Coordinates of C-alpha atoms in Angstrom, one line a residue:
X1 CA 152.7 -17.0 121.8
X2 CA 152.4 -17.2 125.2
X3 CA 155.4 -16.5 128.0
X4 CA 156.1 -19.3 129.8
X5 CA 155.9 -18.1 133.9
X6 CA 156.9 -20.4 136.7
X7 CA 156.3 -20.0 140.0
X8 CA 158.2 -21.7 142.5
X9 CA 157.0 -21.8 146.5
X10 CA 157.5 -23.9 149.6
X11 CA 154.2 -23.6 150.8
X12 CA 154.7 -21.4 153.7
X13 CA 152.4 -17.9 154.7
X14 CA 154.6 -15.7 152.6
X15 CA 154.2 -17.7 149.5
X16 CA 151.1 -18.4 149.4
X17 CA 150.2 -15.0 149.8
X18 CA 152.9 -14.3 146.8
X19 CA 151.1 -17.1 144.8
X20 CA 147.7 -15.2 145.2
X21 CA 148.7 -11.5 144.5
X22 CA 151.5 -12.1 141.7
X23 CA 150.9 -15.5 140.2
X24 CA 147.1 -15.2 139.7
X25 CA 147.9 -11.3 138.7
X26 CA 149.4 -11.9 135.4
X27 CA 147.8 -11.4 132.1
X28 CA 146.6 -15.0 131.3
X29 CA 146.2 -13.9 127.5
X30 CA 150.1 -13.5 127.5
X31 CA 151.7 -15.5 130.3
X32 CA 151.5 -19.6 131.0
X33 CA 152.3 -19.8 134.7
X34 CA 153.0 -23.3 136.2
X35 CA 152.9 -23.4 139.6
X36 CA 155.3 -25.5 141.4
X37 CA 155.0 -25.8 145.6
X38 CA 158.3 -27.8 146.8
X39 CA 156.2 -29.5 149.3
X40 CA 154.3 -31.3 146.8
X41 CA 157.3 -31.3 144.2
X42 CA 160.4 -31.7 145.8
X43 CA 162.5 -33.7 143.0
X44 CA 161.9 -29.9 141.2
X45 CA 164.4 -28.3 143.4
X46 CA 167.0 -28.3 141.6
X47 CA 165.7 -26.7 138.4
X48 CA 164.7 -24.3 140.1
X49 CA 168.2 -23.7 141.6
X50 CA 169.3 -24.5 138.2
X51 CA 167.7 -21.4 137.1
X52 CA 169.2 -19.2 139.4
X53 CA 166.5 -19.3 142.5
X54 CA 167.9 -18.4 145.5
X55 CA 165.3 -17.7 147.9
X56 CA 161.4 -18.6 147.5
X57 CA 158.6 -17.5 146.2
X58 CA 160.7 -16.8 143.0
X59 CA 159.0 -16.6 139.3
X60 CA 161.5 -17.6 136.9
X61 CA 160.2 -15.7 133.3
X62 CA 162.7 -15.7 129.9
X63 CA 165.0 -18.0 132.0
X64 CA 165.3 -15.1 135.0
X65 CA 164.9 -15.2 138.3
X66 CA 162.8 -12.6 140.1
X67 CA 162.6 -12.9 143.8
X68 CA 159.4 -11.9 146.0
X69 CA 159.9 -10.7 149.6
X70 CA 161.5 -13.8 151.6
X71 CA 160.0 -16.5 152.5
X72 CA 162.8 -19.3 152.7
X73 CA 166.4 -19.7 151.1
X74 CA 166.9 -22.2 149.2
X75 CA 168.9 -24.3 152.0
X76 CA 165.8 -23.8 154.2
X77 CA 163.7 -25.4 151.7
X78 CA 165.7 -28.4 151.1
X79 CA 165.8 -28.7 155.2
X80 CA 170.0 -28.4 155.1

């Protein structure tokens, strides 16, 4: 069975670039990754912050959060 992988972005530079080295680096034969960019998916903001995401690009894998670099907190994303 596959291990579900989501990726959560705002769109900017720095996670885009995250999207391309990380997100398209994982073993497809073991990991489903979802990709979810706030700018096209806003209303999914809060599960992501649900799940512990703090500061974007985030994966969220086994119901963990694991940051990449910085690209925006997660006040920055929702423009407060």
């Amino acid at each position: 069975m596959k291990t579900k992988a989501i990726f959560y972005h705002a769109g900017c530079t720095v996670c885009v670039s995250a999207e391309q080295a990380f997100a398209g680096s994982l073993d497809p034969a073991r990991f489903d990754v979802e990709v979810v960019n706030f700018a096209e998916s806003p209303a999914r903001i809060g599960e992501a912050e649900a799940a512990g995401v703090v500061s974007v690009p985030a994966f969220v894998i086994h119901g963990t959060p694991f940051h990449i670099n910085f690209g925006a907190s997660m006040a920055e994303v929702k423009g407060s």
